[in-house]
Amino acid sequence: MLKYVVLKSIPDHNEIQNRVTLELWPEFILHDPISNLHWGDLFEDFPQYQFSLDSHEAIIGTGNCLPYRWDLPFEELPEGGWDAIFKKAIEDKRAGIKPNTLNGLQIAVNKHHQGKGVSSLVLKEMVAIAREKGFQYVTIPVRPSLKSKYPLIRIDHYVDWRRKDGLPFDPWLRVHERFGGKIVKVCHESMRIPGSISDWEYWTGLRFFESGDYMVPLQKGFSRSRIYYI
């Protein structure tokens, strides 16, 4: 059983988390313009919502979230998903709008501690923060962990796949459902990463000679990406 302490609002927290998270993502994910513009704001304006789990002086997992205001049905969340809510939360903060919802931006697990239930501990802490702050809701733009193994299947269909016991086929979706979460919609443009053809060739190690759909390699599996020459 893991014994851990929760670290929040500590010096150099951003750098500490980066040592865990940067090795988990493919290169192109690190070039999302909304993230690159506002990630530092999380630790300046929302330090109480960024946390890490420390076990025997090793960071085993990290969580990043921030509050925003949402008064519409959650089925009407924007197609921009991750990007759109990140941007809205920053704008709400600057406009002095009182939040009622906590949005999870990232749940990351140290690669040496994956498969040990750490992701559930991070999710549990995120929900606990929402309750502590008195928020009515928690939203999390979830990236299904096994979707990359089925790149040709539409995400709208994949999220409906169920096991015989009725739980989602995808293990990361199962974790959220067991915590009482439910899928309210698919946000098809949740993270848009613009770049030149040479950028994408550098990020992926592929060559793109024409517009079309390509299978972009990830650490585990592939992502179906659409490349346009404009």
mmCIF file with all atom_site columns, C-alpha atoms in Angstrom:
data_model
loop_
_atom_site.group_PDB
_atom_site.id
_atom_site.type_symbol
_atom_site.label_atom_id
_atom_site.label_alt_id
_atom_site.label_comp_id
_atom_site.label_asym_id
_atom_site.label_entity_id
_atom_site.label_seq_id
_atom_site.pdbx_PDB_ins_code
_atom_site.Cartn_x
_atom_site.Cartn_y
_atom_site.Cartn_z
_atom_site.occupancy
_atom_site.B_iso_or_equiv
_atom_site.pdbx_formal_charge
_atom_site.auth_seq_id
_atom_site.auth_comp_id
_atom_site.auth_asym_id
_atom_site.auth_atom_id
_atom_site.pdbx_PDB_model_num
ATOM 1   C CA . MET A 1 1   ? 0.000   0.000  0.000   1.00 0.00 ? 1   MET A CA 1
ATOM 2   C CA . LEU A 1 2   ? 1.323   3.412  -0.978  1.00 0.00 ? 2   LEU A CA 1
ATOM 3   C CA . LYS A 1 3   ? 1.813   5.946  1.785   1.00 0.00 ? 3   LYS A CA 1
ATOM 4   C CA . TYR A 1 4   ? 1.841   9.482  0.479   1.00 0.00 ? 4   TYR A CA 1
ATOM 5   C CA . VAL A 1 5   ? 1.418   13.129 1.399   1.00 0.00 ? 5   VAL A CA 1
ATOM 6   C CA . VAL A 1 6   ? -0.283  15.797 -0.693  1.00 0.00 ? 6   VAL A CA 1
ATOM 7   C CA . LEU A 1 7   ? 1.914   18.733 -1.672  1.00 0.00 ? 7   LEU A CA 1
ATOM 8   C CA . LYS A 1 8   ? 0.259   22.043 -2.605  1.00 0.00 ? 8   LYS A CA 1
ATOM 9   C CA . SER A 1 9   ? 1.441   25.634 -3.083  1.00 0.00 ? 9   SER A CA 1
ATOM 10  C CA . ILE A 1 10  ? 5.111   24.732 -2.699  1.00 0.00 ? 10  ILE A CA 1
ATOM 11  C CA . PRO A 1 11  ? 8.131   26.567 -4.180  1.00 0.00 ? 11  PRO A CA 1
ATOM 12  C CA . ASP A 1 12  ? 9.089   25.521 -7.718  1.00 0.00 ? 12  ASP A CA 1
ATOM 13  C CA . HIS A 1 13  ? 5.978   23.343 -7.958  1.00 0.00 ? 13  HIS A CA 1
ATOM 14  C CA . ASN A 1 14  ? 5.710   23.838 -11.712 1.00 0.00 ? 14  ASN A CA 1
ATOM 15  C CA . GLU A 1 15  ? 9.280   22.606 -12.256 1.00 0.00 ? 15  GLU A CA 1
ATOM 16  C CA . ILE A 1 16  ? 8.742   19.672 -9.894  1.00 0.00 ? 16  ILE A CA 1
ATOM 17  C CA . GLN A 1 17  ? 5.667   18.566 -11.826 1.00 0.00 ? 17  GLN A CA 1
ATOM 18  C CA . ASN A 1 18  ? 7.383   19.060 -15.174 1.00 0.00 ? 18  ASN A CA 1
ATOM 19  C CA . ARG A 1 19  ? 9.981   16.448 -14.265 1.00 0.00 ? 19  ARG A CA 1
ATOM 20  C CA . VAL A 1 20  ? 7.148   13.909 -14.021 1.00 0.00 ? 20  VAL A CA 1
ATOM 21  C CA . THR A 1 21  ? 4.857   14.988 -16.821 1.00 0.00 ? 21  THR A CA 1
ATOM 22  C CA . LEU A 1 22  ? 7.144   15.973 -19.692 1.00 0.00 ? 22  LEU A CA 1
ATOM 23  C CA . GLU A 1 23  ? 8.298   12.399 -20.245 1.00 0.00 ? 23  GLU A CA 1
ATOM 24  C CA . LEU A 1 24  ? 4.707   11.128 -20.414 1.00 0.00 ? 24  LEU A CA 1
ATOM 25  C CA . TRP A 1 25  ? 3.479   13.071 -23.454 1.00 0.00 ? 25  TRP A CA 1
ATOM 26  C CA . PRO A 1 26  ? 4.403   12.938 -27.145 1.00 0.00 ? 26  PRO A CA 1
ATOM 27  C CA . GLU A 1 27  ? 6.238   16.028 -28.386 1.00 0.00 ? 27  GLU A CA 1
ATOM 28  C CA . PHE A 1 28  ? 3.285   17.560 -30.252 1.00 0.00 ? 28  PHE A CA 1
ATOM 29  C CA . ILE A 1 29  ? 1.129   17.686 -27.091 1.00 0.00 ? 29  ILE A CA 1
ATOM 30  C CA . LEU A 1 30  ? 3.631   20.141 -25.622 1.00 0.00 ? 30  LEU A CA 1
ATOM 31  C CA . HIS A 1 31  ? 2.776   22.720 -28.302 1.00 0.00 ? 31  HIS A CA 1
ATOM 32  C CA . ASP A 1 32  ? -0.853  23.448 -27.476 1.00 0.00 ? 32  ASP A CA 1
ATOM 33  C CA . PRO A 1 33  ? -1.063  27.280 -27.671 1.00 0.00 ? 33  PRO A CA 1
ATOM 34  C CA . ILE A 1 34  ? -3.598  27.661 -24.838 1.00 0.00 ? 34  ILE A CA 1
ATOM 35  C CA . SER A 1 35  ? -1.484  25.556 -22.509 1.00 0.00 ? 35  SER A CA 1
ATOM 36  C CA . ASN A 1 36  ? 1.739   27.318 -23.438 1.00 0.00 ? 36  ASN A CA 1
ATOM 37  C CA . LEU A 1 37  ? 0.123   30.708 -22.897 1.00 0.00 ? 37  LEU A CA 1
ATOM 38  C CA . HIS A 1 38  ? -1.556  29.990 -19.559 1.00 0.00 ? 38  HIS A CA 1
ATOM 39  C CA . TRP A 1 39  ? 0.160   27.041 -17.835 1.00 0.00 ? 39  TRP A CA 1
ATOM 40  C CA . GLY A 1 40  ? 2.286   29.338 -15.704 1.00 0.00 ? 40  GLY A CA 1
ATOM 41  C CA . ASP A 1 41  ? -0.879  31.147 -14.595 1.00 0.00 ? 41  ASP A CA 1
ATOM 42  C CA . LEU A 1 42  ? -1.999  27.988 -12.803 1.00 0.00 ? 42  LEU A CA 1
ATOM 43  C CA . PHE A 1 43  ? 0.815   28.288 -10.296 1.00 0.00 ? 43  PHE A CA 1
ATOM 44  C CA . GLU A 1 44  ? 0.557   32.084 -10.036 1.00 0.00 ? 44  GLU A CA 1
ATOM 45  C CA . ASP A 1 45  ? -3.229  32.528 -9.797  1.00 0.00 ? 45  ASP A CA 1
ATOM 46  C CA . PHE A 1 46  ? -4.471  29.067 -8.741  1.00 0.00 ? 46  PHE A CA 1
ATOM 47  C CA . PRO A 1 47  ? -1.676  27.490 -6.639  1.00 0.00 ? 47  PRO A CA 1
ATOM 48  C CA . GLN A 1 48  ? -4.155  25.884 -4.229  1.00 0.00 ? 48  GLN A CA 1
ATOM 49  C CA . TYR A 1 49  ? -5.559  23.797 -7.085  1.00 0.00 ? 49  TYR A CA 1
ATOM 50  C CA . GLN A 1 50  ? -2.225  22.286 -8.191  1.00 0.00 ? 50  GLN A CA 1
ATOM 51  C CA . PHE A 1 51  ? -0.987  19.335 -6.179  1.00 0.00 ? 51  PHE A CA 1
ATOM 52  C CA . SER A 1 52  ? 1.423   16.432 -6.181  1.00 0.00 ? 52  SER A CA 1
ATOM 53  C CA . LEU A 1 53  ? 1.515   13.146 -4.307  1.00 0.00 ? 53  LEU A CA 1
ATOM 54  C CA . ASP A 1 54  ? 4.828   12.519 -2.565  1.00 0.00 ? 54  ASP A CA 1
ATOM 55  C CA . SER A 1 55  ? 5.779   9.044  -1.390  1.00 0.00 ? 55  SER A CA 1
ATOM 56  C CA . HIS A 1 56  ? 9.153   8.578  0.304   1.00 0.00 ? 56  HIS A CA 1
ATOM 57  C CA . GLU A 1 57  ? 10.418  11.838 -1.265  1.00 0.00 ? 57  GLU A CA 1
ATOM 58  C CA . ALA A 1 58  ? 9.403   10.815 -4.772  1.00 0.00 ? 58  ALA A CA 1
ATOM 59  C CA . ILE A 1 59  ? 6.592   12.454 -6.749  1.00 0.00 ? 59  ILE A CA 1
ATOM 60  C CA . ILE A 1 60  ? 4.341   9.570  -7.776  1.00 0.00 ? 60  ILE A CA 1
ATOM 61  C CA . GLY A 1 61  ? 1.475   11.574 -9.275  1.00 0.00 ? 61  GLY A CA 1
ATOM 62  C CA . THR A 1 62  ? 0.359   15.108 -10.081 1.00 0.00 ? 62  THR A CA 1
ATOM 63  C CA . GLY A 1 63  ? -2.940  16.903 -10.509 1.00 0.00 ? 63  GLY A CA 1
ATOM 64  C CA . ASN A 1 64  ? -3.780  20.245 -12.090 1.00 0.00 ? 64  ASN A CA 1
ATOM 65  C CA . CYS A 1 65  ? -7.181  21.908 -11.979 1.00 0.00 ? 65  CYS A CA 1
ATOM 66  C CA . LEU A 1 66  ? -8.818  25.322 -11.870 1.00 0.00 ? 66  LEU A CA 1
ATOM 67  C CA . PRO A 1 67  ? -12.312 26.721 -11.187 1.00 0.00 ? 67  PRO A CA 1
ATOM 68  C CA . TYR A 1 68  ? -14.772 28.304 -13.605 1.00 0.00 ? 68  TYR A CA 1
ATOM 69  C CA . ARG A 1 69  ? -18.438 29.260 -13.861 1.00 0.00 ? 69  ARG A CA 1
ATOM 70  C CA . TRP A 1 70  ? -20.913 27.088 -15.765 1.00 0.00 ? 70  TRP A CA 1
ATOM 71  C CA . ASP A 1 71  ? -24.667 27.681 -15.597 1.00 0.00 ? 71  ASP A CA 1
ATOM 72  C CA . LEU A 1 72  ? -25.803 25.842 -18.728 1.00 0.00 ? 72  LEU A CA 1
ATOM 73  C CA . PRO A 1 73  ? -26.496 22.106 -19.060 1.00 0.00 ? 73  PRO A CA 1
ATOM 74  C CA . PHE A 1 74  ? -23.186 20.256 -19.254 1.00 0.00 ? 74  PHE A CA 1
ATOM 75  C CA . GLU A 1 75  ? -24.311 18.727 -22.536 1.00 0.00 ? 75  GLU A CA 1
ATOM 76  C CA . GLU A 1 76  ? -23.676 22.228 -23.911 1.00 0.00 ? 76  GLU A CA 1
ATOM 77  C CA . LEU A 1 77  ? -20.010 22.341 -22.937 1.00 0.00 ? 77  LEU A CA 1
ATOM 78  C CA . PRO A 1 78  ? -17.987 23.808 -25.828 1.00 0.00 ? 78  PRO A CA 1
ATOM 79  C CA . GLU A 1 79  ? -16.559 21.619 -28.578 1.00 0.00 ? 79  GLU A CA 1
ATOM 80  C CA . GLY A 1 80  ? -13.194 23.140 -27.684 1.00 0.00 ? 80  GLY A CA 1
ATOM 81  C CA . GLY A 1 81  ? -13.210 21.076 -24.478 1.00 0.00 ? 81  GLY A CA 1
ATOM 82  C CA . TRP A 1 82  ? -9.834  21.233 -22.728 1.00 0.00 ? 82  TRP A CA 1
ATOM 83  C CA . ASP A 1 83  ? -8.686  24.400 -24.495 1.00 0.00 ? 83  ASP A CA 1
ATOM 84  C CA . ALA A 1 84  ? -12.015 26.199 -24.200 1.00 0.00 ? 84  ALA A CA 1
ATOM 85  C CA . ILE A 1 85  ? -12.531 25.590 -20.474 1.00 0.00 ? 85  ILE A CA 1
ATOM 86  C CA . PHE A 1 86  ? -8.919  26.419 -19.634 1.00 0.00 ? 86  PHE A CA 1
ATOM 87  C CA . LYS A 1 87  ? -9.306  29.746 -21.421 1.00 0.00 ? 87  LYS A CA 1
ATOM 88  C CA . LYS A 1 88  ? -12.727 30.426 -19.858 1.00 0.00 ? 88  LYS A CA 1
ATOM 89  C CA . ALA A 1 89  ? -11.417 29.782 -16.341 1.00 0.00 ? 89  ALA A CA 1
ATOM 90  C CA . ILE A 1 90  ? -8.609  32.296 -16.837 1.00 0.00 ? 90  ILE A CA 1
ATOM 91  C CA . GLU A 1 91  ? -11.081 34.852 -18.200 1.00 0.00 ? 91  GLU A CA 1
ATOM 92  C CA . ASP A 1 92  ? -13.523 34.232 -15.313 1.00 0.00 ? 92  ASP A CA 1
ATOM 93  C CA . LYS A 1 93  ? -10.734 34.826 -12.803 1.00 0.00 ? 93  LYS A CA 1
ATOM 94  C CA . ARG A 1 94  ? -9.713  38.103 -14.409 1.00 0.00 ? 94  ARG A CA 1
ATOM 95  C CA . ALA A 1 95  ? -13.349 39.257 -14.628 1.00 0.00 ? 95  ALA A CA 1
ATOM 96  C CA . GLY A 1 96  ? -14.018 38.433 -10.976 1.00 0.00 ? 96  GLY A CA 1
ATOM 97  C CA . ILE A 1 97  ? -16.725 35.885 -11.825 1.00 0.00 ? 97  ILE A CA 1
ATOM 98  C CA . LYS A 1 98  ? -17.504 33.543 -8.932  1.00 0.00 ? 98  LYS A CA 1
ATOM 99  C CA . PRO A 1 99  ? -16.832 29.917 -9.957  1.00 0.00 ? 99  PRO A CA 1
ATOM 100 C CA . ASN A 1 100 ? -19.116 26.981 -9.214  1.00 0.00 ? 100 ASN A CA 1
ATOM 101 C CA . THR A 1 101 ? -17.256 24.168 -11.008 1.00 0.00 ? 101 THR A CA 1
ATOM 102 C CA . LEU A 1 102 ? -13.772 22.688 -10.722 1.00 0.00 ? 102 LEU A CA 1
ATOM 103 C CA . ASN A 1 103 ? -12.196 21.539 -13.960 1.00 0.00 ? 103 ASN A CA 1
ATOM 104 C CA . GLY A 1 104 ? -9.433  18.952 -14.024 1.00 0.00 ? 104 GLY A CA 1
ATOM 105 C CA . LEU A 1 105 ? -6.743  19.710 -16.586 1.00 0.00 ? 105 LEU A CA 1
ATOM 106 C CA . GLN A 1 106 ? -4.283  16.925 -15.965 1.00 0.00 ? 106 GLN A CA 1
ATOM 107 C CA . ILE A 1 107 ? -3.892  13.760 -13.940 1.00 0.00 ? 107 ILE A CA 1
ATOM 108 C CA . ALA A 1 108 ? -0.421  12.352 -14.442 1.00 0.00 ? 108 ALA A CA 1
ATOM 109 C CA . VAL A 1 109 ? 1.329   9.377  -12.893 1.00 0.00 ? 109 VAL A CA 1
ATOM 110 C CA . ASN A 1 110 ? 5.081   8.930  -12.635 1.00 0.00 ? 110 ASN A CA 1
ATOM 111 C CA . LYS A 1 111 ? 5.968   6.257  -15.208 1.00 0.00 ? 111 LYS A CA 1
ATOM 112 C CA . HIS A 1 112 ? 7.685   4.201  -12.508 1.00 0.00 ? 112 HIS A CA 1
ATOM 113 C CA . HIS A 1 113 ? 4.477   4.058  -10.459 1.00 0.00 ? 113 HIS A CA 1
ATOM 114 C CA . GLN A 1 114 ? 1.893   3.354  -13.148 1.00 0.00 ? 114 GLN A CA 1
ATOM 115 C CA . GLY A 1 115 ? -0.436  0.416  -12.664 1.00 0.00 ? 115 GLY A CA 1
ATOM 116 C CA . LYS A 1 116 ? -0.497  0.848  -8.870  1.00 0.00 ? 116 LYS A CA 1
ATOM 117 C CA . GLY A 1 117 ? -3.735  2.799  -8.496  1.00 0.00 ? 117 GLY A CA 1
ATOM 118 C CA . VAL A 1 118 ? -2.034  6.201  -8.256  1.00 0.00 ? 118 VAL A CA 1
ATOM 119 C CA . SER A 1 119 ? -4.362  7.754  -10.842 1.00 0.00 ? 119 SER A CA 1
ATOM 120 C CA . SER A 1 120 ? -7.339  6.942  -8.604  1.00 0.00 ? 120 SER A CA 1
ATOM 121 C CA . LEU A 1 121 ? -5.581  8.634  -5.676  1.00 0.00 ? 121 LEU A CA 1
ATOM 122 C CA . VAL A 1 122 ? -5.013  11.774 -7.755  1.00 0.00 ? 122 VAL A CA 1
ATOM 123 C CA . LEU A 1 123 ? -8.639  11.802 -8.915  1.00 0.00 ? 123 LEU A CA 1
ATOM 124 C CA . LYS A 1 124 ? -9.825  11.304 -5.319  1.00 0.00 ? 124 LYS A CA 1
ATOM 125 C CA . GLU A 1 125 ? -7.784  14.318 -4.186  1.00 0.00 ? 125 GLU A CA 1
ATOM 126 C CA . MET A 1 126 ? -9.172  16.429 -7.029  1.00 0.00 ? 126 MET A CA 1
ATOM 127 C CA . VAL A 1 127 ? -12.742 15.631 -5.986  1.00 0.00 ? 127 VAL A CA 1
ATOM 128 C CA . ALA A 1 128 ? -11.812 16.329 -2.355  1.00 0.00 ? 128 ALA A CA 1
ATOM 129 C CA . ILE A 1 129 ? -10.530 19.791 -3.311  1.00 0.00 ? 129 ILE A CA 1
ATOM 130 C CA . ALA A 1 130 ? -13.803 20.551 -5.079  1.00 0.00 ? 130 ALA A CA 1
ATOM 131 C CA . ARG A 1 131 ? -15.778 19.587 -1.975  1.00 0.00 ? 131 ARG A CA 1
ATOM 132 C CA . GLU A 1 132 ? -13.457 21.529 0.304   1.00 0.00 ? 132 GLU A CA 1
ATOM 133 C CA . LYS A 1 133 ? -13.929 24.677 -1.807  1.00 0.00 ? 133 LYS A CA 1
ATOM 134 C CA . GLY A 1 134 ? -17.701 24.215 -1.978  1.00 0.00 ? 134 GLY A CA 1
ATOM 135 C CA . PHE A 1 135 ? -18.002 23.681 -5.734  1.00 0.00 ? 135 PHE A CA 1
ATOM 136 C CA . GLN A 1 136 ? -21.176 22.116 -7.054  1.00 0.00 ? 136 GLN A CA 1
ATOM 137 C CA . TYR A 1 137 ? -19.584 20.219 -9.915  1.00 0.00 ? 137 TYR A CA 1
ATOM 138 C CA . VAL A 1 138 ? -16.374 18.681 -11.220 1.00 0.00 ? 138 VAL A CA 1
ATOM 139 C CA . THR A 1 139 ? -15.656 18.391 -14.939 1.00 0.00 ? 139 THR A CA 1
ATOM 140 C CA . ILE A 1 140 ? -12.688 16.555 -16.404 1.00 0.00 ? 140 ILE A CA 1
ATOM 141 C CA . PRO A 1 141 ? -11.804 16.407 -20.119 1.00 0.00 ? 141 PRO A CA 1
ATOM 142 C CA . VAL A 1 142 ? -10.824 12.737 -20.121 1.00 0.00 ? 142 VAL A CA 1
ATOM 143 C CA . ARG A 1 143 ? -8.441  11.256 -22.666 1.00 0.00 ? 143 ARG A CA 1
ATOM 144 C CA . PRO A 1 144 ? -9.373  7.530  -22.785 1.00 0.00 ? 144 PRO A CA 1
ATOM 145 C CA . SER A 1 145 ? -6.204  5.573  -22.148 1.00 0.00 ? 145 SER A CA 1
ATOM 146 C CA . LEU A 1 146 ? -6.711  2.789  -24.719 1.00 0.00 ? 146 LEU A CA 1
ATOM 147 C CA . LYS A 1 147 ? -8.208  4.864  -27.528 1.00 0.00 ? 147 LYS A CA 1
ATOM 148 C CA . SER A 1 148 ? -4.786  5.109  -29.187 1.00 0.00 ? 148 SER A CA 1
ATOM 149 C CA . LYS A 1 149 ? -4.933  1.353  -29.820 1.00 0.00 ? 149 LYS A CA 1
ATOM 150 C CA . TYR A 1 150 ? -8.101  1.867  -31.875 1.00 0.00 ? 150 TYR A CA 1
ATOM 151 C CA . PRO A 1 151 ? -7.277  4.974  -33.945 1.00 0.00 ? 151 PRO A CA 1
ATOM 152 C CA . LEU A 1 152 ? -9.745  4.160  -36.741 1.00 0.00 ? 152 LEU A CA 1
ATOM 153 C CA . ILE A 1 153 ? -12.761 3.967  -34.401 1.00 0.00 ? 153 ILE A CA 1
ATOM 154 C CA . ARG A 1 154 ? -14.699 7.197  -33.953 1.00 0.00 ? 154 ARG A CA 1
ATOM 155 C CA . ILE A 1 155 ? -14.420 8.490  -30.391 1.00 0.00 ? 155 ILE A CA 1
ATOM 156 C CA . ASP A 1 156 ? -18.233 8.813  -30.262 1.00 0.00 ? 156 ASP A CA 1
ATOM 157 C CA . HIS A 1 157 ? -18.479 5.038  -30.680 1.00 0.00 ? 157 HIS A CA 1
ATOM 158 C CA . TYR A 1 158 ? -15.474 4.134  -28.542 1.00 0.00 ? 158 TYR A CA 1
ATOM 159 C CA . VAL A 1 159 ? -16.827 5.821  -25.388 1.00 0.00 ? 159 VAL A CA 1
ATOM 160 C CA . ASP A 1 160 ? -19.955 3.649  -25.657 1.00 0.00 ? 160 ASP A CA 1
ATOM 161 C CA . TRP A 1 161 ? -18.020 0.360  -25.575 1.00 0.00 ? 161 TRP A CA 1
ATOM 162 C CA . ARG A 1 162 ? -18.956 -1.627 -22.443 1.00 0.00 ? 162 ARG A CA 1
ATOM 163 C CA . ARG A 1 163 ? -17.732 -4.792 -20.791 1.00 0.00 ? 163 ARG A CA 1
ATOM 164 C CA . LYS A 1 164 ? -20.063 -7.610 -19.777 1.00 0.00 ? 164 LYS A CA 1
ATOM 165 C CA . ASP A 1 165 ? -20.299 -6.147 -16.271 1.00 0.00 ? 165 ASP A CA 1
ATOM 166 C CA . GLY A 1 166 ? -21.696 -2.912 -17.734 1.00 0.00 ? 166 GLY A CA 1
ATOM 167 C CA . LEU A 1 167 ? -18.627 -0.790 -17.007 1.00 0.00 ? 167 LEU A CA 1
ATOM 168 C CA . PRO A 1 168 ? -16.761 1.060  -19.775 1.00 0.00 ? 168 PRO A CA 1
ATOM 169 C CA . PHE A 1 169 ? -14.280 -0.917 -21.824 1.00 0.00 ? 169 PHE A CA 1
ATOM 170 C CA . ASP A 1 170 ? -11.662 1.798  -21.384 1.00 0.00 ? 170 ASP A CA 1
ATOM 171 C CA . PRO A 1 171 ? -9.889  1.501  -17.999 1.00 0.00 ? 171 PRO A CA 1
ATOM 172 C CA . TRP A 1 172 ? -9.508  5.264  -17.488 1.00 0.00 ? 172 TRP A CA 1
ATOM 173 C CA . LEU A 1 173 ? -13.204 5.806  -18.171 1.00 0.00 ? 173 LEU A CA 1
ATOM 174 C CA . ARG A 1 174 ? -13.942 3.017  -15.685 1.00 0.00 ? 174 ARG A CA 1
ATOM 175 C CA . VAL A 1 175 ? -11.994 4.834  -12.976 1.00 0.00 ? 175 VAL A CA 1
ATOM 176 C CA . HIS A 1 176 ? -14.087 7.965  -13.454 1.00 0.00 ? 176 HIS A CA 1
ATOM 177 C CA . GLU A 1 177 ? -17.383 6.112  -13.598 1.00 0.00 ? 177 GLU A CA 1
ATOM 178 C CA . ARG A 1 178 ? -16.579 4.271  -10.371 1.00 0.00 ? 178 ARG A CA 1
ATOM 179 C CA . PHE A 1 179 ? -16.089 7.674  -8.748  1.00 0.00 ? 179 PHE A CA 1
ATOM 180 C CA . GLY A 1 180 ? -19.596 8.644  -9.816  1.00 0.00 ? 180 GLY A CA 1
ATOM 181 C CA . GLY A 1 181 ? -18.690 10.452 -13.004 1.00 0.00 ? 181 GLY A CA 1
ATOM 182 C CA . LYS A 1 182 ? -20.622 10.215 -16.238 1.00 0.00 ? 182 LYS A CA 1
ATOM 183 C CA . ILE A 1 183 ? -19.862 11.030 -19.845 1.00 0.00 ? 183 ILE A CA 1
ATOM 184 C CA . VAL A 1 184 ? -21.883 14.080 -20.838 1.00 0.00 ? 184 VAL A CA 1
ATOM 185 C CA . LYS A 1 185 ? -20.512 14.695 -24.333 1.00 0.00 ? 185 LYS A CA 1
ATOM 186 C CA . VAL A 1 186 ? -17.594 14.217 -26.687 1.00 0.00 ? 186 VAL A CA 1
ATOM 187 C CA . CYS A 1 187 ? -15.656 17.413 -27.413 1.00 0.00 ? 187 CYS A CA 1
ATOM 188 C CA . HIS A 1 188 ? -14.222 16.791 -30.860 1.00 0.00 ? 188 HIS A CA 1
ATOM 189 C CA . GLU A 1 189 ? -11.850 19.776 -30.854 1.00 0.00 ? 189 GLU A CA 1
ATOM 190 C CA . SER A 1 190 ? -10.702 19.507 -27.256 1.00 0.00 ? 190 SER A CA 1
ATOM 191 C CA . MET A 1 191 ? -7.062  20.316 -27.991 1.00 0.00 ? 191 MET A CA 1
ATOM 192 C CA . ARG A 1 192 ? -6.072  21.971 -31.262 1.00 0.00 ? 192 ARG A CA 1
ATOM 193 C CA . ILE A 1 193 ? -2.346  22.128 -31.956 1.00 0.00 ? 193 ILE A CA 1
ATOM 194 C CA . PRO A 1 194 ? -1.555  24.268 -35.012 1.00 0.00 ? 194 PRO A CA 1
ATOM 195 C CA . GLY A 1 195 ? 1.836   24.102 -36.641 1.00 0.00 ? 195 GLY A CA 1
ATOM 196 C CA . SER A 1 196 ? 3.601   24.180 -39.961 1.00 0.00 ? 196 SER A CA 1
ATOM 197 C CA . ILE A 1 197 ? 4.178   21.004 -41.922 1.00 0.00 ? 197 ILE A CA 1
ATOM 198 C CA . SER A 1 198 ? 7.828   21.117 -40.895 1.00 0.00 ? 198 SER A CA 1
ATOM 199 C CA . ASP A 1 199 ? 6.748   21.499 -37.249 1.00 0.00 ? 199 ASP A CA 1
ATOM 200 C CA . TRP A 1 200 ? 4.589   18.401 -37.432 1.00 0.00 ? 200 TRP A CA 1
ATOM 201 C CA . GLU A 1 201 ? 7.265   16.447 -39.264 1.00 0.00 ? 201 GLU A CA 1
ATOM 202 C CA . TYR A 1 202 ? 9.745   17.355 -36.528 1.00 0.00 ? 202 TYR A CA 1
ATOM 203 C CA . TRP A 1 203 ? 7.310   16.557 -33.715 1.00 0.00 ? 203 TRP A CA 1
ATOM 204 C CA . THR A 1 204 ? 6.286   13.160 -35.119 1.00 0.00 ? 204 THR A CA 1
ATOM 205 C CA . GLY A 1 205 ? 9.243   11.942 -37.191 1.00 0.00 ? 205 GLY A CA 1
ATOM 206 C CA . LEU A 1 206 ? 6.895   11.471 -40.160 1.00 0.00 ? 206 LEU A CA 1
ATOM 207 C CA . ARG A 1 207 ? 6.783   13.047 -43.639 1.00 0.00 ? 207 ARG A CA 1
ATOM 208 C CA . PHE A 1 208 ? 3.579   14.703 -44.858 1.00 0.00 ? 208 PHE A CA 1
ATOM 209 C CA . PHE A 1 209 ? 3.528   15.106 -48.629 1.00 0.00 ? 209 PHE A CA 1
ATOM 210 C CA . GLU A 1 210 ? -0.165  15.949 -48.950 1.00 0.00 ? 210 GLU A CA 1
ATOM 211 C CA . SER A 1 211 ? -3.277  16.797 -46.945 1.00 0.00 ? 211 SER A CA 1
ATOM 212 C CA . GLY A 1 212 ? -5.084  13.864 -45.360 1.00 0.00 ? 212 GLY A CA 1
ATOM 213 C CA . ASP A 1 213 ? -5.539  11.645 -42.313 1.00 0.00 ? 213 ASP A CA 1
ATOM 214 C CA . TYR A 1 214 ? -2.387  10.189 -40.755 1.00 0.00 ? 214 TYR A CA 1
ATOM 215 C CA . MET A 1 215 ? -1.657  7.792  -37.888 1.00 0.00 ? 215 MET A CA 1
ATOM 216 C CA . VAL A 1 216 ? 0.639   9.756  -35.589 1.00 0.00 ? 216 VAL A CA 1
ATOM 217 C CA . PRO A 1 217 ? 2.638   7.547  -33.191 1.00 0.00 ? 217 PRO A CA 1
ATOM 218 C CA . LEU A 1 218 ? 2.238   7.986  -29.435 1.00 0.00 ? 218 LEU A CA 1
ATOM 219 C CA . GLN A 1 219 ? 4.098   6.231  -26.630 1.00 0.00 ? 219 GLN A CA 1
ATOM 220 C CA . LYS A 1 220 ? 1.457   3.498  -26.718 1.00 0.00 ? 220 LYS A CA 1
ATOM 221 C CA . GLY A 1 221 ? -0.479  3.284  -29.961 1.00 0.00 ? 221 GLY A CA 1
ATOM 222 C CA . PHE A 1 222 ? -1.427  5.954  -32.471 1.00 0.00 ? 222 PHE A CA 1
ATOM 223 C CA . SER A 1 223 ? -3.502  9.105  -32.802 1.00 0.00 ? 223 SER A CA 1
ATOM 224 C CA . ARG A 1 224 ? -5.479  9.777  -35.949 1.00 0.00 ? 224 ARG A CA 1
ATOM 225 C CA . SER A 1 225 ? -4.525  13.308 -37.013 1.00 0.00 ? 225 SER A CA 1
ATOM 226 C CA . ARG A 1 226 ? -5.704  15.372 -39.960 1.00 0.00 ? 226 ARG A CA 1
ATOM 227 C CA . ILE A 1 227 ? -3.030  17.343 -41.753 1.00 0.00 ? 227 ILE A CA 1
ATOM 228 C CA . TYR A 1 228 ? -3.989  20.200 -44.107 1.00 0.00 ? 228 TYR A CA 1
ATOM 229 C CA . TYR A 1 229 ? -1.795  22.113 -46.533 1.00 0.00 ? 229 TYR A CA 1
ATOM 230 C CA . ILE A 1 230 ? -3.037  25.738 -46.556 1.00 0.00 ? 230 ILE A CA 1
#
